[in-house]
């Protein structure tokens, strides 16, 4: 079970943990990254506040967002700011998952370098970030903000999973899942490099009711399958949890052995699913992950022999 965030689904992970970890890994990847991101986003927040509800579209244009791609529900400066910062946050979350092997060739490092470019002004940094990390509209030299929306009624960029649900139909599917059983408490703390925005169950209930007419059931998996106590309260055996510790999801992973056959393997140089490469171990893997492939094969092979 690679990068399985079980502790999110037994509701024991604090809502600040995820993006605090994203911040720490970004800082480790490129020293100075977190302060550069924080100061840039703070400056943009000030610009949007000054622009107010009537003029914020001009600020959006200045940072390279295509005209006429602003979703209709973004009708205030504050709401636009929150959705824009969500895009930045989950984009960093996505490149964090792919931060393997760690180094200067990763998208996380490249994202940090954009914000650390002292020759660029804050709006220019964000424009370059959106362009390089998410791509420009094919028909224009600008960023299509509506491309970040999932499908369906009352769709919003901020959705059930604040690490990002994705866009189009895939985004609608994951939004549905995170509005029902897969409830993840993920917010932005004051310590993270993103503007403070606490996650609340009240917000979640409101969102899920508007989107799908459903009530989130965060304790369903804990009550039904005892995600909080796999070793003592279930018949679970022969599970190997692997965690890439650079991955944001690792804050919700099972990182200690729970029994003699419910095991954990933690990879300091790993990120999301670093041990699931169909070609591994390869010359691109870190020494640690190469060793892990052999260990995983030995454990799984032994279990197959047993049954």
Short mmCIF file of N, CA, C and O in Angstrom, two decimals, residues 15-64:
data_model
loop_
_atom_site.label_atom_id
_atom_site.label_comp_id
_atom_site.label_asym_id
_atom_site.label_seq_id
_atom_site.Cartn_x
_atom_site.Cartn_y
_atom_site.Cartn_z
N UNK A 15 -5.44 19.52 10.60
CA UNK A 15 -5.68 20.15 9.30
C UNK A 15 -4.51 20.99 8.80
O UNK A 15 -4.44 21.32 7.62
N UNK A 16 -3.56 21.34 9.68
CA UNK A 16 -2.41 22.14 9.26
C UNK A 16 -1.27 21.30 8.72
O UNK A 16 -0.35 21.83 8.06
N UNK A 17 -1.27 20.01 9.00
CA UNK A 17 -0.10 19.18 8.78
C UNK A 17 0.32 19.08 7.31
O UNK A 17 1.51 19.09 6.98
N UNK A 18 -0.67 18.96 6.42
CA UNK A 18 -0.36 18.70 5.02
C UNK A 18 0.44 19.84 4.39
O UNK A 18 1.56 19.63 3.90
N UNK A 19 -0.11 21.04 4.42
CA UNK A 19 0.59 22.15 3.75
C UNK A 19 1.79 22.66 4.54
O UNK A 19 2.70 23.26 3.96
N UNK A 20 1.83 22.40 5.84
CA UNK A 20 3.06 22.69 6.58
C UNK A 20 4.19 21.80 6.06
O UNK A 20 5.33 22.24 5.93
N UNK A 21 3.85 20.55 5.75
CA UNK A 21 4.87 19.63 5.22
C UNK A 21 5.28 20.03 3.81
O UNK A 21 6.47 19.98 3.47
N UNK A 22 4.32 20.42 2.99
CA UNK A 22 4.64 20.90 1.64
C UNK A 22 5.63 22.07 1.73
O UNK A 22 6.60 22.15 0.98
N UNK A 23 5.39 22.96 2.68
CA UNK A 23 6.27 24.11 2.89
C UNK A 23 7.67 23.66 3.29
O UNK A 23 8.67 24.17 2.75
N UNK A 24 7.76 22.73 4.22
CA UNK A 24 9.06 22.26 4.70
C UNK A 24 9.85 21.58 3.58
O UNK A 24 11.07 21.77 3.46
N UNK A 25 9.19 20.78 2.77
CA UNK A 25 9.88 20.07 1.69
C UNK A 25 10.33 21.06 0.61
O UNK A 25 11.43 20.93 0.06
N UNK A 26 9.50 22.05 0.30
CA UNK A 26 9.90 23.08 -0.67
C UNK A 26 11.14 23.82 -0.19
O UNK A 26 12.06 24.10 -0.96
N UNK A 27 11.17 24.14 1.10
CA UNK A 27 12.32 24.84 1.67
C UNK A 27 13.57 23.97 1.61
O UNK A 27 14.67 24.47 1.33
N UNK A 28 13.42 22.69 1.86
CA UNK A 28 14.55 21.77 1.78
C UNK A 28 15.03 21.62 0.35
O UNK A 28 16.23 21.51 0.09
N UNK A 29 14.09 21.63 -0.59
CA UNK A 29 14.42 21.49 -2.01
C UNK A 29 15.20 22.68 -2.53
O UNK A 29 16.18 22.53 -3.27
N UNK A 30 14.79 23.89 -2.12
CA UNK A 30 15.44 25.12 -2.57
C UNK A 30 15.42 26.12 -1.43
O UNK A 30 14.42 26.82 -1.24
N UNK A 31 16.48 26.19 -0.64
CA UNK A 31 16.51 27.09 0.53
C UNK A 31 16.11 28.52 0.17
O UNK A 31 16.62 29.09 -0.79
N UNK A 32 15.18 29.06 0.93
CA UNK A 32 14.64 30.39 0.65
C UNK A 32 13.33 30.36 -0.08
O UNK A 32 12.65 31.39 -0.22
N UNK A 33 12.92 29.18 -0.54
CA UNK A 33 11.69 29.05 -1.33
C UNK A 33 10.47 29.50 -0.53
O UNK A 33 9.64 30.28 -1.02
N UNK A 34 10.34 29.00 0.69
CA UNK A 34 9.11 29.27 1.45
C UNK A 34 8.93 30.76 1.73
O UNK A 34 7.82 31.29 1.61
N UNK A 35 10.00 31.46 2.06
CA UNK A 35 9.87 32.89 2.33
C UNK A 35 9.57 33.66 1.05
O UNK A 35 8.81 34.65 1.08
N UNK A 36 10.11 33.22 -0.07
CA UNK A 36 9.83 33.89 -1.36
C UNK A 36 8.39 33.69 -1.79
O UNK A 36 7.73 34.62 -2.27
N UNK A 37 7.89 32.48 -1.62
CA UNK A 37 6.48 32.22 -1.95
C UNK A 37 5.58 33.03 -1.04
O UNK A 37 4.63 33.69 -1.48
N UNK A 38 5.88 33.01 0.24
CA UNK A 38 5.06 33.71 1.23
C UNK A 38 5.00 35.21 0.94
O UNK A 38 3.92 35.82 0.94
N UNK A 39 6.14 35.83 0.67
CA UNK A 39 6.17 37.28 0.43
C UNK A 39 5.49 37.64 -0.89
O UNK A 39 4.81 38.66 -0.98
N UNK A 40 5.65 36.80 -1.91
CA UNK A 40 5.01 37.05 -3.20
C UNK A 40 3.50 36.99 -3.09
O UNK A 40 2.79 37.89 -3.56
N UNK A 41 2.99 35.95 -2.44
CA UNK A 41 1.55 35.81 -2.32
C UNK A 41 0.95 36.87 -1.41
O UNK A 41 -0.18 37.33 -1.63
N UNK A 42 1.72 37.31 -0.42
CA UNK A 42 1.26 38.40 0.45
C UNK A 42 1.14 39.69 -0.34
O UNK A 42 0.16 40.43 -0.20
N UNK A 43 2.13 39.97 -1.19
CA UNK A 43 2.10 41.19 -2.01
C UNK A 43 0.92 41.17 -2.98
O UNK A 43 0.25 42.19 -3.19
N UNK A 44 0.64 40.02 -3.56
CA UNK A 44 -0.49 39.91 -4.48
C UNK A 44 -1.81 40.07 -3.74
O UNK A 44 -2.75 40.71 -4.24
N UNK A 45 -1.89 39.55 -2.54
CA UNK A 45 -3.10 39.72 -1.72
C UNK A 45 -3.36 41.20 -1.45
O UNK A 45 -4.52 41.66 -1.50
N UNK A 46 -2.30 41.95 -1.18
CA UNK A 46 -2.44 43.38 -0.94
C UNK A 46 -2.92 44.09 -2.21
O UNK A 46 -3.81 44.95 -2.15
N UNK A 47 -2.38 43.70 -3.36
CA UNK A 47 -2.80 44.30 -4.63
C UNK A 47 -4.29 44.05 -4.88
O UNK A 47 -5.02 44.96 -5.31
N UNK A 48 -4.73 42.86 -4.60
CA UNK A 48 -6.14 42.53 -4.83
C UNK A 48 -7.05 43.26 -3.85
O UNK A 48 -8.15 43.69 -4.20
N UNK A 49 -6.60 43.40 -2.63
CA UNK A 49 -7.39 44.13 -1.65
C UNK A 49 -7.53 45.60 -2.05
O UNK A 49 -8.61 46.20 -1.94
N UNK A 50 -6.44 46.18 -2.54
CA UNK A 50 -6.49 47.57 -3.00
C UNK A 50 -7.41 47.73 -4.21
O UNK A 50 -8.13 48.73 -4.33
N UNK A 51 -7.39 46.74 -5.09
CA UNK A 51 -8.21 46.83 -6.31
C UNK A 51 -9.70 46.77 -5.98
O UNK A 51 -10.51 47.42 -6.65
N UNK A 52 -10.06 46.00 -4.97
CA UNK A 52 -11.47 45.92 -4.58
C UNK A 52 -12.29 45.09 -5.55
O UNK A 52 -11.79 44.54 -6.54
N UNK A 53 -13.57 45.02 -5.28
CA UNK A 53 -14.46 44.16 -6.05
C UNK A 53 -14.66 44.63 -7.49
O UNK A 53 -15.00 43.80 -8.36
N UNK A 54 -14.44 45.89 -7.76
CA UNK A 54 -14.67 46.40 -9.11
C UNK A 54 -13.45 46.27 -10.02
O UNK A 54 -13.60 46.11 -11.23
N UNK A 55 -12.26 46.34 -9.43
CA UNK A 55 -11.05 46.40 -10.24
C UNK A 55 -10.18 45.15 -10.19
O UNK A 55 -9.17 45.08 -10.90
N UNK A 56 -10.55 44.14 -9.39
CA UNK A 56 -9.67 42.98 -9.30
C UNK A 56 -9.48 42.25 -10.63
O UNK A 56 -8.42 41.64 -10.85
N UNK A 57 -10.45 42.29 -11.60
CA UNK A 57 -10.18 41.64 -12.88
C UNK A 57 -8.97 42.23 -13.61
O UNK A 57 -8.28 41.51 -14.35
N UNK A 58 -8.69 43.51 -13.39
CA UNK A 58 -7.52 44.11 -14.03
C UNK A 58 -6.23 43.55 -13.46
O UNK A 58 -5.23 43.39 -14.17
N UNK A 59 -6.24 43.24 -12.16
CA UNK A 59 -5.08 42.61 -11.54
C UNK A 59 -4.92 41.19 -12.09
O UNK A 59 -3.80 40.74 -12.37
N UNK A 60 -6.03 40.51 -12.28
CA UNK A 60 -5.99 39.17 -12.85
C UNK A 60 -5.37 39.20 -14.25
O UNK A 60 -4.54 38.35 -14.60
N UNK A 61 -5.74 40.18 -15.04
CA UNK A 61 -5.18 40.32 -16.39
C UNK A 61 -3.69 40.60 -16.33
O UNK A 61 -2.91 40.09 -17.15
N UNK A 62 -3.28 41.41 -15.34
CA UNK A 62 -1.87 41.76 -15.20
C UNK A 62 -1.01 40.55 -14.84
O UNK A 62 0.20 40.55 -15.11
N UNK A 63 -1.61 39.53 -14.23
CA UNK A 63 -0.84 38.33 -13.89
C UNK A 63 -1.03 37.23 -14.94
O UNK A 63 -0.68 36.07 -14.73
N UNK A 64 -1.59 37.60 -16.09
CA UNK A 64 -1.64 36.69 -17.23
C UNK A 64 -2.84 35.78 -17.31
O UNK A 64 -2.83 34.80 -18.05
#
